[in-house]
Amino acid sequence: MSLMPPPSTTKSTPKPAHKVALQPGYGPLDWAKLKSSQEDLRQVEWQHPVPISPKMMSLHRGKANSVDDEIWCSFNGKVYNVTRYLPFHPGGEKEVLRVAGRDGTDLFMKTHAWVNLDYMLDECLIGFLVPNGRGVQDALIDDD
């Protein structure tokens, strides 16, 4: 007679989250301290959130073919400049870069549904996602 429960009642071990070792000074409390500082984490010329199209957002992927080194992405219709947040992400920069220049809502909800994104990135909010042609700077973008 075995003391083990029948196989039908055992639970499989959940897959552990992929985390990376963060550099000293880049933990969650360090991010909270930076957010509460007077540093401008938005890094844009406008003071209030503006309409931003997917076309405009796609120009900010932090790659060589981007207009700059900034990383913009959207979650739940809000556009954030996450450039300063990258080294603080527990899963590593590569995970955030998966949604650079585009909407990351689906991936975020699959992996971090319990995280209060509005609070975590509130100081990085730069705009609201709108259809192409309705963004504040769309007229300045070349249609290639």
PDB file of C-alpha atoms in Angstrom:
ATOM      1  CA  MET A   1       0.000   0.000   0.000  1.00  0.00           C
ATOM      2  CA  SER A   2       1.452   3.326  -1.093  1.00  0.00           C
ATOM      3  CA  LEU A   3       1.039   6.606   0.741  1.00  0.00           C
ATOM      4  CA  MET A   4       1.212   8.560  -2.524  1.00  0.00           C
ATOM      5  CA  PRO A   5      -2.049  10.059  -3.786  1.00  0.00           C
ATOM      6  CA  PRO A   6      -3.521   8.534  -6.910  1.00  0.00           C
ATOM      7  CA  PRO A   7      -2.024   9.977 -10.123  1.00  0.00           C
ATOM      8  CA  SER A   8      -5.286  11.715 -11.014  1.00  0.00           C
ATOM      9  CA  THR A   9      -5.027  14.016  -7.973  1.00  0.00           C
ATOM     10  CA  THR A  10      -1.427  15.138  -8.340  1.00  0.00           C
ATOM     11  CA  LYS A  11      -0.816  18.579  -9.751  1.00  0.00           C
ATOM     12  CA  SER A  12       1.854  19.293 -12.280  1.00  0.00           C
ATOM     13  CA  THR A  13       4.489  21.780 -11.235  1.00  0.00           C
ATOM     14  CA  PRO A  14       3.926  25.153 -12.910  1.00  0.00           C
ATOM     15  CA  LYS A  15       6.631  26.359 -15.267  1.00  0.00           C
ATOM     16  CA  PRO A  16       8.756  28.922 -13.412  1.00  0.00           C
ATOM     17  CA  ALA A  17       8.881  32.454 -14.778  1.00  0.00           C
ATOM     18  CA  HIS A  18      11.977  33.313 -16.770  1.00  0.00           C
ATOM     19  CA  LYS A  19      13.866  35.920 -14.785  1.00  0.00           C
ATOM     20  CA  VAL A  20      17.264  37.447 -15.279  1.00  0.00           C
ATOM     21  CA  ALA A  21      19.711  38.780 -12.724  1.00  0.00           C
ATOM     22  CA  LEU A  22      19.239  42.536 -12.607  1.00  0.00           C
ATOM     23  CA  GLN A  23      22.188  44.845 -12.123  1.00  0.00           C
ATOM     24  CA  PRO A  24      22.508  46.429  -8.672  1.00  0.00           C
ATOM     25  CA  GLY A  25      20.272  49.482  -8.474  1.00  0.00           C
ATOM     26  CA  TYR A  26      17.682  48.115 -10.933  1.00  0.00           C
ATOM     27  CA  GLY A  27      15.221  46.293  -8.685  1.00  0.00           C
ATOM     28  CA  PRO A  28      11.515  47.070  -8.189  1.00  0.00           C
ATOM     29  CA  LEU A  29      12.202  49.463  -5.313  1.00  0.00           C
ATOM     30  CA  ASP A  30      14.785  51.293  -7.416  1.00  0.00           C
ATOM     31  CA  TRP A  31      12.193  51.719 -10.176  1.00  0.00           C
ATOM     32  CA  ALA A  32       9.700  53.083  -7.647  1.00  0.00           C
ATOM     33  CA  LYS A  33      12.312  55.540  -6.390  1.00  0.00           C
ATOM     34  CA  LEU A  34      13.123  56.689  -9.940  1.00  0.00           C
ATOM     35  CA  LYS A  35       9.417  57.115 -10.721  1.00  0.00           C
ATOM     36  CA  SER A  36       8.972  59.352  -7.695  1.00  0.00           C
ATOM     37  CA  SER A  37      12.009  61.464  -8.579  1.00  0.00           C
ATOM     38  CA  GLN A  38      11.694  64.587 -10.691  1.00  0.00           C
ATOM     39  CA  GLU A  39      13.366  62.923 -13.702  1.00  0.00           C
ATOM     40  CA  ASP A  40      11.317  63.059 -16.905  1.00  0.00           C
ATOM     41  CA  LEU A  41      10.813  59.386 -17.807  1.00  0.00           C
ATOM     42  CA  ARG A  42       8.547  60.252 -20.745  1.00  0.00           C
ATOM     43  CA  GLN A  43      11.388  61.848 -22.743  1.00  0.00           C
ATOM     44  CA  VAL A  44       9.104  63.583 -25.247  1.00  0.00           C
ATOM     45  CA  GLU A  45       8.620  67.248 -26.114  1.00  0.00           C
ATOM     46  CA  TRP A  46       4.933  67.414 -25.196  1.00  0.00           C
ATOM     47  CA  GLN A  47       3.593  67.729 -21.650  1.00  0.00           C
ATOM     48  CA  HIS A  48       0.318  65.783 -21.878  1.00  0.00           C
ATOM     49  CA  PRO A  49      -0.613  62.478 -23.533  1.00  0.00           C
ATOM     50  CA  VAL A  50      -1.312  62.924 -27.253  1.00  0.00           C
ATOM     51  CA  PRO A  51      -2.902  60.765 -29.994  1.00  0.00           C
ATOM     52  CA  ILE A  52      -0.278  58.342 -31.348  1.00  0.00           C
ATOM     53  CA  SER A  53      -0.876  56.032 -34.310  1.00  0.00           C
ATOM     54  CA  PRO A  54       0.596  52.546 -34.795  1.00  0.00           C
ATOM     55  CA  LYS A  55       2.576  54.047 -37.692  1.00  0.00           C
ATOM     56  CA  MET A  56       4.199  56.635 -35.418  1.00  0.00           C
ATOM     57  CA  MET A  57       4.756  54.116 -32.642  1.00  0.00           C
ATOM     58  CA  SER A  58       6.500  51.724 -35.052  1.00  0.00           C
ATOM     59  CA  LEU A  59       9.219  54.320 -35.649  1.00  0.00           C
ATOM     60  CA  HIS A  60      10.369  53.945 -32.041  1.00  0.00           C
ATOM     61  CA  ARG A  61      11.678  50.390 -31.742  1.00  0.00           C
ATOM     62  CA  GLY A  62      15.180  51.187 -30.524  1.00  0.00           C
ATOM     63  CA  LYS A  63      16.713  49.635 -33.641  1.00  0.00           C
ATOM     64  CA  ALA A  64      18.936  51.043 -36.366  1.00  0.00           C
ATOM     65  CA  ASN A  65      15.936  51.615 -38.656  1.00  0.00           C
ATOM     66  CA  SER A  66      14.093  53.615 -35.995  1.00  0.00           C
ATOM     67  CA  VAL A  67      14.068  57.395 -35.794  1.00  0.00           C
ATOM     68  CA  ASP A  68      15.872  57.253 -32.434  1.00  0.00           C
ATOM     69  CA  ASP A  69      16.884  54.866 -29.666  1.00  0.00           C
ATOM     70  CA  GLU A  70      13.585  55.184 -27.819  1.00  0.00           C
ATOM     71  CA  ILE A  71      11.299  52.213 -27.214  1.00  0.00           C
ATOM     72  CA  TRP A  72       7.582  52.955 -27.470  1.00  0.00           C
ATOM     73  CA  CYS A  73       4.856  50.346 -27.045  1.00  0.00           C
ATOM     74  CA  SER A  74       1.188  50.295 -26.173  1.00  0.00           C
ATOM     75  CA  PHE A  75      -0.864  48.379 -23.645  1.00  0.00           C
ATOM     76  CA  ASN A  76      -4.637  48.665 -23.339  1.00  0.00           C
ATOM     77  CA  GLY A  77      -4.738  51.648 -25.700  1.00  0.00           C
ATOM     78  CA  LYS A  78      -2.084  53.651 -23.851  1.00  0.00           C
ATOM     79  CA  VAL A  79       1.318  54.387 -25.398  1.00  0.00           C
ATOM     80  CA  TYR A  80       4.399  54.381 -23.190  1.00  0.00           C
ATOM     81  CA  ASN A  81       8.034  55.296 -23.726  1.00  0.00           C
ATOM     82  CA  VAL A  82       9.581  52.328 -21.899  1.00  0.00           C
ATOM     83  CA  THR A  83      13.199  53.178 -22.704  1.00  0.00           C
ATOM     84  CA  ARG A  84      14.148  53.983 -19.107  1.00  0.00           C
ATOM     85  CA  TYR A  85      12.222  50.953 -17.776  1.00  0.00           C
ATOM     86  CA  LEU A  86      14.135  48.364 -19.848  1.00  0.00           C
ATOM     87  CA  PRO A  87      16.953  47.607 -17.359  1.00  0.00           C
ATOM     88  CA  PHE A  88      14.387  47.237 -14.550  1.00  0.00           C
ATOM     89  CA  HIS A  89      12.292  44.510 -16.221  1.00  0.00           C
ATOM     90  CA  PRO A  90      12.662  41.246 -14.227  1.00  0.00           C
ATOM     91  CA  GLY A  91      12.458  39.126 -17.388  1.00  0.00           C
ATOM     92  CA  GLY A  92      15.199  41.105 -19.107  1.00  0.00           C
ATOM     93  CA  GLU A  93      15.230  43.733 -21.820  1.00  0.00           C
ATOM     94  CA  LYS A  94      14.662  41.190 -24.604  1.00  0.00           C
ATOM     95  CA  GLU A  95      11.186  40.414 -23.294  1.00  0.00           C
ATOM     96  CA  VAL A  96      10.121  44.060 -23.466  1.00  0.00           C
ATOM     97  CA  LEU A  97      11.728  44.455 -26.897  1.00  0.00           C
ATOM     98  CA  ARG A  98       9.356  41.776 -28.229  1.00  0.00           C
ATOM     99  CA  VAL A  99       6.642  44.461 -28.273  1.00  0.00           C
ATOM    100  CA  ALA A 100       8.823  47.450 -29.166  1.00  0.00           C
ATOM    101  CA  GLY A 101       7.034  49.744 -31.602  1.00  0.00           C
ATOM    102  CA  ARG A 102       3.718  47.895 -31.404  1.00  0.00           C
ATOM    103  CA  ASP A 103       0.793  46.877 -29.220  1.00  0.00           C
ATOM    104  CA  GLY A 104       1.846  44.465 -26.486  1.00  0.00           C
ATOM    105  CA  THR A 105      -1.515  44.022 -24.760  1.00  0.00           C
ATOM    106  CA  ASP A 106      -2.014  40.351 -25.684  1.00  0.00           C
ATOM    107  CA  LEU A 107       1.467  39.278 -24.617  1.00  0.00           C
ATOM    108  CA  PHE A 108       1.249  41.320 -21.423  1.00  0.00           C
ATOM    109  CA  MET A 109      -2.108  39.786 -20.468  1.00  0.00           C
ATOM    110  CA  LYS A 110      -0.770  36.266 -21.081  1.00  0.00           C
ATOM    111  CA  THR A 111       2.269  36.788 -18.886  1.00  0.00           C
ATOM    112  CA  HIS A 112       1.469  39.578 -16.388  1.00  0.00           C
ATOM    113  CA  ALA A 113      -2.314  39.858 -16.055  1.00  0.00           C
ATOM    114  CA  TRP A 114      -2.004  40.497 -12.295  1.00  0.00           C
ATOM    115  CA  VAL A 115       0.410  43.457 -12.700  1.00  0.00           C
ATOM    116  CA  ASN A 116      -0.976  46.994 -12.359  1.00  0.00           C
ATOM    117  CA  LEU A 117       0.564  48.360 -15.539  1.00  0.00           C
ATOM    118  CA  ASP A 118      -1.136  51.746 -15.226  1.00  0.00           C
ATOM    119  CA  TYR A 119       0.665  52.351 -11.940  1.00  0.00           C
ATOM    120  CA  MET A 120       3.964  50.740 -12.898  1.00  0.00           C
ATOM    121  CA  LEU A 121       4.418  52.823 -16.064  1.00  0.00           C
ATOM    122  CA  ASP A 122       2.339  55.909 -15.226  1.00  0.00           C
ATOM    123  CA  GLU A 123       5.365  58.218 -15.443  1.00  0.00           C
ATOM    124  CA  CYS A 124       6.175  56.810 -18.914  1.00  0.00           C
ATOM    125  CA  LEU A 125       2.742  57.498 -20.464  1.00  0.00           C
ATOM    126  CA  ILE A 126       3.135  59.590 -23.621  1.00  0.00           C
ATOM    127  CA  GLY A 127      -0.156  59.111 -25.454  1.00  0.00           C
ATOM    128  CA  PHE A 128      -3.176  57.123 -26.501  1.00  0.00           C
ATOM    129  CA  LEU A 129      -3.314  54.740 -29.446  1.00  0.00           C
ATOM    130  CA  VAL A 130      -5.432  55.992 -32.358  1.00  0.00           C
ATOM    131  CA  PRO A 131      -5.912  54.720 -35.937  1.00  0.00           C
ATOM    132  CA  ASN A 132      -3.270  55.569 -38.547  1.00  0.00           C
ATOM    133  CA  GLY A 133      -3.797  59.046 -39.970  1.00  0.00           C
ATOM    134  CA  ARG A 134      -5.151  60.406 -36.699  1.00  0.00           C
ATOM    135  CA  GLY A 135      -1.904  60.634 -34.754  1.00  0.00           C
ATOM    136  CA  VAL A 136      -0.491  63.979 -33.752  1.00  0.00           C
ATOM    137  CA  GLN A 137       2.585  63.609 -35.998  1.00  0.00           C
ATOM    138  CA  ASP A 138       1.241  61.370 -38.786  1.00  0.00           C
ATOM    139  CA  ALA A 139       1.399  64.176 -41.372  1.00  0.00           C
ATOM    140  CA  LEU A 140       5.173  64.315 -40.872  1.00  0.00           C
ATOM    141  CA  ILE A 141       5.716  60.608 -41.593  1.00  0.00           C
ATOM    142  CA  ASP A 142       6.648  59.542 -45.124  1.00  0.00           C
ATOM    143  CA  ASP A 143       4.455  56.857 -46.677  1.00  0.00           C
ATOM    144  CA  ASP A 144       6.988  54.439 -48.125  1.00  0.00           C
TER     145      ASP A 144
END
